[in-house]
Short mmCIF file of C-alpha atoms in Angstrom, two decimals:
data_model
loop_
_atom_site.label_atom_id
_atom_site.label_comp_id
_atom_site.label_asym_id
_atom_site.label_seq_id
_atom_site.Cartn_x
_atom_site.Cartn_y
_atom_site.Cartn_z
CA UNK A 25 -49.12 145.41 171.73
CA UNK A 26 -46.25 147.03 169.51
CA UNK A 27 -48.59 145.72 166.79
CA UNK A 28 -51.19 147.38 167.51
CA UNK A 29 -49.46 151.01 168.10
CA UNK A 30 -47.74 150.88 164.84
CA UNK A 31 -51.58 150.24 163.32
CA UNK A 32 -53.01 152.97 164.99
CA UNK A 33 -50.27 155.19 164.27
CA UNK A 34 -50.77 154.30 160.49
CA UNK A 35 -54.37 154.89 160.78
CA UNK A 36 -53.93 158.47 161.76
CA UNK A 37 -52.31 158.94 159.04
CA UNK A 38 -54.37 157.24 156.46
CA UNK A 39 -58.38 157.52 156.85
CA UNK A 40 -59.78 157.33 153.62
CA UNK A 41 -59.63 153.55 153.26
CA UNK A 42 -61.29 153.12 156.96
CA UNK A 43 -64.28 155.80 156.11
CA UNK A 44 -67.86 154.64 155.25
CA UNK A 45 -68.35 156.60 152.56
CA UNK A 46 -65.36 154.94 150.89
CA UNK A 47 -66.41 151.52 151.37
CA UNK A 48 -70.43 152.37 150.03
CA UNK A 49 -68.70 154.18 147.07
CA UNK A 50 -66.54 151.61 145.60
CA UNK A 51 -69.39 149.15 146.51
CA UNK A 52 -71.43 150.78 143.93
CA UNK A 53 -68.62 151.44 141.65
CA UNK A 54 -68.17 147.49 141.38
CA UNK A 55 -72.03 146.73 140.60
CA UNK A 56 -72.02 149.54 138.52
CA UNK A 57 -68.99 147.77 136.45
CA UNK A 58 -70.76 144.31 137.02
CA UNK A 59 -74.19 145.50 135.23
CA UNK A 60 -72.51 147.04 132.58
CA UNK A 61 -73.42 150.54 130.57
CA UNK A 62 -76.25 149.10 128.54
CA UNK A 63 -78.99 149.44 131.40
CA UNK A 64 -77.85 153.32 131.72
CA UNK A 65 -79.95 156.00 129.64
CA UNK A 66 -79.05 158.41 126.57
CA UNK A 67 -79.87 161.58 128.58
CA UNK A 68 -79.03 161.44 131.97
CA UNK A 69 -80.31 164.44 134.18
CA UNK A 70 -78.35 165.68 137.76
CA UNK A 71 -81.13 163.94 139.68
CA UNK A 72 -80.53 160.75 138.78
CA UNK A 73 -78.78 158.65 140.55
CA UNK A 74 -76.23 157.13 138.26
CA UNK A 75 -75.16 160.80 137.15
CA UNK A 76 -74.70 161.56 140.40
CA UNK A 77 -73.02 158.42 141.08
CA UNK A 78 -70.69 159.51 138.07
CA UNK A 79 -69.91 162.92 140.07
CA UNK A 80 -69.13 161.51 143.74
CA UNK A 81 -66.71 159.35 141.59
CA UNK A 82 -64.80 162.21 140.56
CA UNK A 83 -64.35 163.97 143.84
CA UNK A 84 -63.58 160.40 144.97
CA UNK A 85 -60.99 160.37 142.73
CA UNK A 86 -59.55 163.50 143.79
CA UNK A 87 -59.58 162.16 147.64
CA UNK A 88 -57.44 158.46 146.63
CA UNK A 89 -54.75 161.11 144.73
CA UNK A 90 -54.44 162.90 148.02
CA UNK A 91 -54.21 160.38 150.46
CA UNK A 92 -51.97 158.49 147.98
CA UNK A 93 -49.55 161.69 148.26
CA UNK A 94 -50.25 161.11 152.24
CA UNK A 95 -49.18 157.61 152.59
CA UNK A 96 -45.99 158.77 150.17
CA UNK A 97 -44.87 160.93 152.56
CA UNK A 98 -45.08 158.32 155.47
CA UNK A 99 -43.36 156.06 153.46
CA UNK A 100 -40.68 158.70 152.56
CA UNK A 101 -39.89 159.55 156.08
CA UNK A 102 -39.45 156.11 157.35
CA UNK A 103 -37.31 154.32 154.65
CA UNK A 104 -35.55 157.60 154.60
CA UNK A 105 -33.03 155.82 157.07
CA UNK A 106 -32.44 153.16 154.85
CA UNK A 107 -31.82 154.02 151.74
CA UNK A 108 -31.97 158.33 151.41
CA UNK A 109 -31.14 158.38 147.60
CA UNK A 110 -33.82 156.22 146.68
CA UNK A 111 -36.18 159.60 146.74
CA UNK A 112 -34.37 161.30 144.26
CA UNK A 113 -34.16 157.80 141.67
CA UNK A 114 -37.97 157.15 141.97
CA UNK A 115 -40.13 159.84 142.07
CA UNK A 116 -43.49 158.72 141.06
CA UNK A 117 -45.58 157.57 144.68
CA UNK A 118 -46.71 153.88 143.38
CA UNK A 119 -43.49 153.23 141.67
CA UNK A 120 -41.72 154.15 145.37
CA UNK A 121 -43.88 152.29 147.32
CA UNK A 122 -43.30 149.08 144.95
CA UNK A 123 -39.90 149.58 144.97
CA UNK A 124 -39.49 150.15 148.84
CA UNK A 125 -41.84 147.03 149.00
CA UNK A 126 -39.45 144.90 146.60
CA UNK A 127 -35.91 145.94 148.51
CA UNK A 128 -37.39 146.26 152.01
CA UNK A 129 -34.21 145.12 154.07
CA UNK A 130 -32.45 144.30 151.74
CA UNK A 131 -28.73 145.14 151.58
CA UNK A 132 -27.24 143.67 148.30
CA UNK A 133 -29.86 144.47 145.35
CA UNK A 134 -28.32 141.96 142.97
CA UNK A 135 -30.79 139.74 145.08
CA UNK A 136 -33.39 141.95 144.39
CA UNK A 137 -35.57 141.50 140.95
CA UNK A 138 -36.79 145.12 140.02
CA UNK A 139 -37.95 144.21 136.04
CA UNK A 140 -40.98 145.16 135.79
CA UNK A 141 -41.14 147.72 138.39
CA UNK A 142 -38.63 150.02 137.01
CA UNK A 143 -36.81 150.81 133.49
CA UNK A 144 -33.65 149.18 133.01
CA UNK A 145 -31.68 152.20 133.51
CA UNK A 146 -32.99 153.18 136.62
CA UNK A 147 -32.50 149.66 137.82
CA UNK A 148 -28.66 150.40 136.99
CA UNK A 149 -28.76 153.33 138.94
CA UNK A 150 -30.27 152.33 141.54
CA UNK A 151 -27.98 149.23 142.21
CA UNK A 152 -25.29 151.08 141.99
CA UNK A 153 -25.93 153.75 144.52
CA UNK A 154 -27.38 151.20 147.02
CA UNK A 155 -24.01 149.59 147.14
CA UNK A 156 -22.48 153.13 148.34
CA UNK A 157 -25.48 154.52 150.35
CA UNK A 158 -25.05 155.46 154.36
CA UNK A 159 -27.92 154.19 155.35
CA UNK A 160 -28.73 151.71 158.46
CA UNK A 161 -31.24 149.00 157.56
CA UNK A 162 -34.55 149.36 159.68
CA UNK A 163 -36.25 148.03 162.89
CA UNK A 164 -38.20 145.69 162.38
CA UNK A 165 -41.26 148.01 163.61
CA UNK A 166 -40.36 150.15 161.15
CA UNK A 167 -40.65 147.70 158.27
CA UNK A 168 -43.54 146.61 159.44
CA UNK A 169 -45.14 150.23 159.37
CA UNK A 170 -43.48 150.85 155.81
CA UNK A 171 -44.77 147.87 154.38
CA UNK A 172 -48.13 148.12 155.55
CA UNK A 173 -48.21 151.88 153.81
CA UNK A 174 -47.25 150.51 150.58
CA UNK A 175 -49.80 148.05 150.58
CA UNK A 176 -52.32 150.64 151.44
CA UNK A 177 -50.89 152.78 148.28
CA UNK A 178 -50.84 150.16 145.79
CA UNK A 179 -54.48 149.21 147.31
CA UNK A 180 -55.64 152.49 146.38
CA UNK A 181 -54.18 152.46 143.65
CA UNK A 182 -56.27 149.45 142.65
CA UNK A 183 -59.43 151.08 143.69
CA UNK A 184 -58.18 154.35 141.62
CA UNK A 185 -58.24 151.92 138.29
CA UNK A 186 -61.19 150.80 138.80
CA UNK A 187 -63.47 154.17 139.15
CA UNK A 188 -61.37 155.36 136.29
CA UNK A 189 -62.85 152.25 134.22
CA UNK A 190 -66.25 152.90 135.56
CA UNK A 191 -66.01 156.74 134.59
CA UNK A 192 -65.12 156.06 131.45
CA UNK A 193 -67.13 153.58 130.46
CA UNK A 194 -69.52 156.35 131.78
CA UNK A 195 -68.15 158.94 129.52
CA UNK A 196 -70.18 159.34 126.50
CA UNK A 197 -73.02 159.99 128.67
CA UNK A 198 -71.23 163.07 131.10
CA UNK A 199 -69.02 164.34 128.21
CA UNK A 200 -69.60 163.52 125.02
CA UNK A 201 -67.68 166.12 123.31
CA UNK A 202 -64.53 165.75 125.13
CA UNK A 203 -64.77 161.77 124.25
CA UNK A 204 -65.35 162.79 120.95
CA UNK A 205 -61.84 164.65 121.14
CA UNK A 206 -59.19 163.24 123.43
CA UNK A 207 -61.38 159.53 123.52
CA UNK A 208 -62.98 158.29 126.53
CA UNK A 209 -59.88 156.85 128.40
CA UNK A 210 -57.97 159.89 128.25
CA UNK A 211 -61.30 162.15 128.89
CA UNK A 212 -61.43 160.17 132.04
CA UNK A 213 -58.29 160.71 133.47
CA UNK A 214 -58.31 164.45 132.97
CA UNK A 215 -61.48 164.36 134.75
CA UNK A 216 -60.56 162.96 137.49
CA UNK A 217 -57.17 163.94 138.01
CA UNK A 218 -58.52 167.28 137.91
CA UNK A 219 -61.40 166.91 140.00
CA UNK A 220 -64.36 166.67 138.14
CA UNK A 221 -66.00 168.37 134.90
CA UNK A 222 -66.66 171.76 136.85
CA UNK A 223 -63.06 172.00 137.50
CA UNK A 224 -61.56 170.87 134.52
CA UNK A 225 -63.67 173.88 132.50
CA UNK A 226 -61.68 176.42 135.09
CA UNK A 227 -58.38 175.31 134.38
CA UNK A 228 -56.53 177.38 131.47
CA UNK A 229 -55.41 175.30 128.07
CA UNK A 230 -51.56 175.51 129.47
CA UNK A 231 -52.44 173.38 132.77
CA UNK A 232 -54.47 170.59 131.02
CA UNK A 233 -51.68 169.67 128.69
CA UNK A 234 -49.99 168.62 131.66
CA UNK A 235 -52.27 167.27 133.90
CA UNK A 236 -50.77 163.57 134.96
CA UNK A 237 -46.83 164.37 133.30
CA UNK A 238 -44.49 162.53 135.27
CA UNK A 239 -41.05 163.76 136.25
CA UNK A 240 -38.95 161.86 134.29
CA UNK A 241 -35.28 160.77 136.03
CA UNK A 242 -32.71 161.30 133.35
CA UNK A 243 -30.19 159.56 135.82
CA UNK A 244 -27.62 161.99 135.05
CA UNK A 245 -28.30 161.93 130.96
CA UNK A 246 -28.34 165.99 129.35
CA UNK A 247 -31.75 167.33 129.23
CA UNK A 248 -31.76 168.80 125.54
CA UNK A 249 -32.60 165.99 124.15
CA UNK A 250 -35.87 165.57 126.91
CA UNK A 251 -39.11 166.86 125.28
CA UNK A 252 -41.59 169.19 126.87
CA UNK A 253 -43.04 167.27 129.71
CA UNK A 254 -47.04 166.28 128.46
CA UNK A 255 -49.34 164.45 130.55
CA UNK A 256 -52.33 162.46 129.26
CA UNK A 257 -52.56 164.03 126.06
CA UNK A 258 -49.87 162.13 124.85
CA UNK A 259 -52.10 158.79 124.91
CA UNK A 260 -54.42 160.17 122.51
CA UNK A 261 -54.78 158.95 119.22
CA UNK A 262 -53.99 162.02 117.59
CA UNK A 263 -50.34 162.73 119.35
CA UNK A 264 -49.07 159.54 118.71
CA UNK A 265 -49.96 159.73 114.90
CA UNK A 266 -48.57 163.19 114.63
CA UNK A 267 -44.60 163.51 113.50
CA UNK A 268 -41.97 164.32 116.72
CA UNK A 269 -41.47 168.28 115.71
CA UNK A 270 -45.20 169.06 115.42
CA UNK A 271 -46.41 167.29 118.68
CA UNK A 272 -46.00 169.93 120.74
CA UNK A 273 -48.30 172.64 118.55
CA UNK A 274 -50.67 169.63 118.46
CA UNK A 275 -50.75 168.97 122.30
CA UNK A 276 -51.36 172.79 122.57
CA UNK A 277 -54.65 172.42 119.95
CA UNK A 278 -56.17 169.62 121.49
CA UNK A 279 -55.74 171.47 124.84
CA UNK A 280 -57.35 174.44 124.01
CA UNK A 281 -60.31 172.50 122.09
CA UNK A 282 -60.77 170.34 124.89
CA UNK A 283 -61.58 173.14 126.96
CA UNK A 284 -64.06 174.34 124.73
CA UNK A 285 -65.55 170.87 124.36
CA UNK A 286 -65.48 170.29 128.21
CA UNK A 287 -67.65 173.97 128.78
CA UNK A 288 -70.28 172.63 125.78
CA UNK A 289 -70.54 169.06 128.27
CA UNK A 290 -70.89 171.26 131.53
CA UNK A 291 -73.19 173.35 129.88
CA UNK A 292 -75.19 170.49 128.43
CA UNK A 293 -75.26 171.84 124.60
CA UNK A 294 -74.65 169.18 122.60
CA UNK A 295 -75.67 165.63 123.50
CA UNK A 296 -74.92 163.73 120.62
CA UNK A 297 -71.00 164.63 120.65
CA UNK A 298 -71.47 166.54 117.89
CA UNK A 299 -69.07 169.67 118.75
CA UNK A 300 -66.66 167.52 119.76
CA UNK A 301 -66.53 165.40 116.36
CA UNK A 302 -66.20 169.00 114.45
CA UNK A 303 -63.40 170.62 116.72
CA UNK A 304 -61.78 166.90 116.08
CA UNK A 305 -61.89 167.49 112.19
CA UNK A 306 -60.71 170.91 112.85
CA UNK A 307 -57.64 169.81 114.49
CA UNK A 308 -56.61 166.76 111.74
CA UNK A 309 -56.76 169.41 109.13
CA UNK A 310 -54.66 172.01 110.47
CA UNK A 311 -52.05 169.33 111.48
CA UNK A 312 -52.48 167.87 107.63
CA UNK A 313 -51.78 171.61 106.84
CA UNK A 314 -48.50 172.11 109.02
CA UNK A 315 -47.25 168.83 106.95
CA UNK A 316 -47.96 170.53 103.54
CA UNK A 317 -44.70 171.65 101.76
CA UNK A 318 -44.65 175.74 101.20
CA UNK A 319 -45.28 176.41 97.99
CA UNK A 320 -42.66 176.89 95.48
CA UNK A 321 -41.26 180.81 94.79
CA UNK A 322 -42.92 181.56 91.37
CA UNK A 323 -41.21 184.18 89.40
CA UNK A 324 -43.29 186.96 88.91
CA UNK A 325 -44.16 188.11 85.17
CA UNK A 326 -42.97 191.74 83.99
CA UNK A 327 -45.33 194.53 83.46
CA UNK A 328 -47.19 194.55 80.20
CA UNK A 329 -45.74 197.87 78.10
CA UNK A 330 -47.36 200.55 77.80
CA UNK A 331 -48.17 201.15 74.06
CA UNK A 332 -48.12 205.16 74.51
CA UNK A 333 -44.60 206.81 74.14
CA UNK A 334 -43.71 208.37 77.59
CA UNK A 335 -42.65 212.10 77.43
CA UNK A 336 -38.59 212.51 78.32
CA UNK A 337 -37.32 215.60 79.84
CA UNK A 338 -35.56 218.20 77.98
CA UNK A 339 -34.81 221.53 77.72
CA UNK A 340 -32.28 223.78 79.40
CA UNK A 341 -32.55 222.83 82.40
CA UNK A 342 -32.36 219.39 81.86
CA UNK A 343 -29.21 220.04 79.62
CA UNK A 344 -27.60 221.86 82.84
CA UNK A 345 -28.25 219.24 84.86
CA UNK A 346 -26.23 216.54 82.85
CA UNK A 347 -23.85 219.12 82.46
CA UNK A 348 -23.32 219.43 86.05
CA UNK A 349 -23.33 216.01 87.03
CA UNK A 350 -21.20 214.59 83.73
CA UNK A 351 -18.62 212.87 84.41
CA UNK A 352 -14.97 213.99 83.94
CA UNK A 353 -12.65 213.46 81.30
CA UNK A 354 -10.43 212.14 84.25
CA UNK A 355 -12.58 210.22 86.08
CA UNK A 356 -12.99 208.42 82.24
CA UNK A 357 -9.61 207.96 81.54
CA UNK A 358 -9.64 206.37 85.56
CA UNK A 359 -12.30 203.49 84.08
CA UNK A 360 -10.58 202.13 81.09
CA UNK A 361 -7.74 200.03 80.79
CA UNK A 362 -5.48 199.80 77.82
CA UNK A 363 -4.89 196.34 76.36
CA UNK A 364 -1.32 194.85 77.06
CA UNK A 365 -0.29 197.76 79.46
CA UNK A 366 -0.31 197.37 83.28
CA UNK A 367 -2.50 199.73 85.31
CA UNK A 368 -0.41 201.96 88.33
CA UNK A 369 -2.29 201.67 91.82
CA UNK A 370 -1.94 203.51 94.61
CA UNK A 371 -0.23 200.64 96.51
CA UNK A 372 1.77 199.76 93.49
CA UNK A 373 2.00 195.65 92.16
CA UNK A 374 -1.92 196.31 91.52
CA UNK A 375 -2.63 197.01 95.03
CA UNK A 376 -4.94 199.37 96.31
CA UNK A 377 -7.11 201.48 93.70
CA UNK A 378 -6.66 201.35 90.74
CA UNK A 379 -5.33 204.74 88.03
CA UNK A 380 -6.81 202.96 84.55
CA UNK A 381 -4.86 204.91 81.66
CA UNK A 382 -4.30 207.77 84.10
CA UNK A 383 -0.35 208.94 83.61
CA UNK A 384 -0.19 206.52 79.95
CA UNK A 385 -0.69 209.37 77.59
CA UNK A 386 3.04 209.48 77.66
CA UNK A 387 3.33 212.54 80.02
CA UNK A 388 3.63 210.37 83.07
CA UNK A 389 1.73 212.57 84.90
CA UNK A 390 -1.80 211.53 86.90
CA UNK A 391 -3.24 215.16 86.21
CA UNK A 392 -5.32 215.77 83.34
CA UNK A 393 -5.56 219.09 81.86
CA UNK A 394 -9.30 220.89 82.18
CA UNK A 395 -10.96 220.91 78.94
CA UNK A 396 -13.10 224.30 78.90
CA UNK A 397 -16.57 224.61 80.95
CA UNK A 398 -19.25 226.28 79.30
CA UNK A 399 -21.06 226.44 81.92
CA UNK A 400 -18.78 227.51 84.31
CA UNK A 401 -17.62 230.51 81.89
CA UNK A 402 -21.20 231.64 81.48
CA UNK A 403 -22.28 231.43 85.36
CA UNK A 404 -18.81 233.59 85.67
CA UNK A 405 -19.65 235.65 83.10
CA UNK A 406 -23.40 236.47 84.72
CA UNK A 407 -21.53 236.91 87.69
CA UNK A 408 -19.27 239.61 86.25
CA UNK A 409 -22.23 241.31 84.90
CA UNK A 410 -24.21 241.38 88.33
CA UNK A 411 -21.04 242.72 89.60
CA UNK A 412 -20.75 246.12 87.28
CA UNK A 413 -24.80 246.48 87.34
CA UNK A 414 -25.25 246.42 91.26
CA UNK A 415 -23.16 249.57 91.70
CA UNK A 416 -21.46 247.78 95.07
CA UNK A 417 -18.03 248.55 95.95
CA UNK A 418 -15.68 246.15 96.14
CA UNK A 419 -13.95 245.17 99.57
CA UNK A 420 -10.74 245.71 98.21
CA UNK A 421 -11.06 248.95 97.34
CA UNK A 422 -9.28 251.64 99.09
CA UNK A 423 -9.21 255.75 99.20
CA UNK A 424 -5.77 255.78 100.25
CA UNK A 425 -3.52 256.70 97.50
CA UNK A 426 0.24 256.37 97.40
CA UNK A 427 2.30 259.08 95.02
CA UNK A 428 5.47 260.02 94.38
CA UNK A 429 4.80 263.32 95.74
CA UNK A 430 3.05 263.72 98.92
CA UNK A 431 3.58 259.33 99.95
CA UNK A 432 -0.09 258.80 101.25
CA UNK A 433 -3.21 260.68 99.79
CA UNK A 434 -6.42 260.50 100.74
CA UNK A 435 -8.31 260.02 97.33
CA UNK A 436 -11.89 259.23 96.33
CA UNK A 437 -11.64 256.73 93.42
CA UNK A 438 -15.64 257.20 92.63
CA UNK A 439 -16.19 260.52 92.51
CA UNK A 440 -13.14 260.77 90.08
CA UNK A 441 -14.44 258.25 87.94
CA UNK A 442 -18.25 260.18 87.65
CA UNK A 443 -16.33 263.23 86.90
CA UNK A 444 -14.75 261.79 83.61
CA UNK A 445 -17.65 259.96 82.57
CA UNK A 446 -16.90 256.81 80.55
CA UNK A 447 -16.58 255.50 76.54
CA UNK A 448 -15.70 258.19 74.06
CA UNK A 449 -17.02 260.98 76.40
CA UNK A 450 -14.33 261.22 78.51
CA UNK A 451 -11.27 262.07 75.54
CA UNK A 452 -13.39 263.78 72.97
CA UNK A 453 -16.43 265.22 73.96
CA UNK A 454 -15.04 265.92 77.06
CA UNK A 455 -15.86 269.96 78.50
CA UNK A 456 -12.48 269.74 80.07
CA UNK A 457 -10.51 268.24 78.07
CA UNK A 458 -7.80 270.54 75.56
CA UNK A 459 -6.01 270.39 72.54
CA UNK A 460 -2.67 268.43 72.97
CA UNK A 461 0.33 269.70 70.94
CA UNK A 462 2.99 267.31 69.15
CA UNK A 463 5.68 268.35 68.29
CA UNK A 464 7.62 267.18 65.44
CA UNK A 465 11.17 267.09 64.96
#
């Protein structure tokens, strides 16, 4: 009686395997693999019945993925009791349920033979922490239930292997182009893991590089040395034979041409594969391209002279320029350095900047007498002249007066100044002006 509770209760949980529709599918899935591909046709059309065999085989696919991640769950939540850390050691759902099929009871797992089930390091791991867990070990109608779920998995799991083999045997037929690509293994498991062609042709480039990635257990390990996580695009023929530091550009490439390729199938433009085999050749020359050394840095050749004589500046204005900007008989004496005789700094013991011959003329001194400016004694000279021509008074001039006589006296230098006139005018010619007398002892 207990037995048959803890069968119904797993039935409600798991109805896929118990459905008609399951059973008549995989029926024709194993004829279909019995007969062979030969008997099928070039161009099959959505009416006939082997294409639309090829369809219901996705979507079938689909439905074993989900009720695998069902029965996973059920599993999960009853050996959860015995051995909790197990969950976070195994993640993938057929490796659990092998693994939970292999221990079962089991307290001591040196009795337990994992090879082949798990890597060697996880096996490690998970011996290790099964000798420290705090969990119980199970009823026995709980093992019962538990082992019955994992051989439901692994028996869909079967089933799951063998539509995949029948869809890809199928696949130059329902996508040619993507075969042509990725190869028809690969093509097959993107298709069904992702639920048929319509809904492969939906997805964007980023999610079908990862479609079927694992999550990989590092068991502790630093994850800088773990590559971007990449699902069945790793198995194709193209990955594996490009180098480690280009495989991820390439595993972006083929998953954007694959999605190109998949809308050509869905669309039905090119039978014959023919896209596919082009986007292919596409792709092994751009990766021959990333392996291509840059080309070397070539020195680039001068300018061919010109035969005509350029015209220089000159002039005036060009000689006032270099004038201006010529450097100083200082700053000259500051750049050389006589032989034998140690330059002063300003830090002293040739610290700091440097004085060149300044101070060894034998004065001692670091100032250097101005040699005369003709330029500056011309601009001052034009300046004197504006001066006396513009008629301005100056700012320093003043009408106070101071004498002898009176102290202050208000005075008006000007207007004595137009009264005497200037030159010779003002002693000679002058209407004023009289005779002086001498007298002479």
């Amino acid at each position: 009686m207990n037995i048959m509770n803890m069968k119904e209760d797993l039935d409600n949980v798991s109805k896929l395997q118990k459905t008609q529709l399951y059973i008549d599918m995989m029926q024709k899935v194993k004829s279909a693999l019995e007969k062979g591909s030969d008997s099928m046709q070039c161009d099959l059309l959505e009416d006939d019945p082997d294409y639309r065999l090829i369809i219901d085989c996705n979507a079938l696919l689909v439905d074993i993925e989900n009720e695998i991640i069902i029965l996973n769950n059920f599993i999960r939540d009853k050996y959860r009791l015995k051995f909790p850390e197990l969950e976070s050691l195994v993640h993938h759902p057929i490796d659990y349920a092998r693994v939970v099929k292999k221990i079962g009871n089991e307290v001591d797992l040196t009795l337990v033979d994992l090879q082949g089930v798990l890597p060697s390091a996880i096996i490690m791991v998970v011996s290790i922490t099964a000798s420290t867990t705090s969990g119980k070990p199970l009823l026995d109608e709980d093992l019962v239930k538990t082992i019955e779920a994992c051989d439901r998995a692994l028996t869909l799991d079967s089933d799951k292997t063998k539509v995949l083999d029948f869809v890809q045997s199928r696949m130059s037929y329902i996508a040619p182009n993507l075969s042509a690509i990725l190869g028809s293994a690969v093509a097959a498991k993107l298709i069904g893991t992702a639920g048929g062609l319509s809904a492969l042709i939906e997805m964007p480039a980023c999610n079908v590089q990862r479609l079927g990635a694992k999550r990989k257990n590092l068991a502790g390990f630093s994850t800088m040395t773990c590559q971007f996580p990449v699902g069945y695009m790793e198995q194709t023929e193209i990955f594996q034979s490009t180098p480690p530091a280009l495989r991820m550009r390439a595993c972006r490439l083929l998953a954007s041409k694959s999605i190109l390729a998949a809308r050509v199938d869905s669309t039905g433009g090119d039978a014959t594969g023919g896209v596919g085999s082009a986007f292919r050749e596409e792709i092994c020359k751009k990766i021959d391209k990333w392996q291509q050394p840059y080309p070397a840095k070539q020195a680039r050749p001068l300018h061919v002279p010109d035969s005509e004589t350029k015209k220089k500046r000159g002039g005036r204005r060009l000689r006032k320029m270099k004038e201006r900007y010529a450097i100083s008989d200082m700053r000259k004496l500051a750049n050389r350095m006589q032989f034998g005789v140690p330059e002063e700094s300003s830090l002293g013991d040739g610290l700091g900047e440097g004085y060149g011959m300044l101070g060894q003329a034998g004065s001692g001194k670091l100032r250097v007498s101005v040699g005369p400016n003709k330029l500056a004694a011309k601009c001052a000279k034009k300046f004197k002249e504006r001066s006396f021509v513009s008629g301005a008074t100056s700012g320093l001039t003043s009408s106070l007066a101071f004498t002898a006589v009176q102290g202050i006296e208000l005075s008006n230098p000007q207007a004595l100044a137009n009264q005497l006139g200037s030159g010779t005018q003002s002693t000679y010619f002058c209407k004023t002006g009289t005779f002086s007398k001498i007298k002479i002892p």
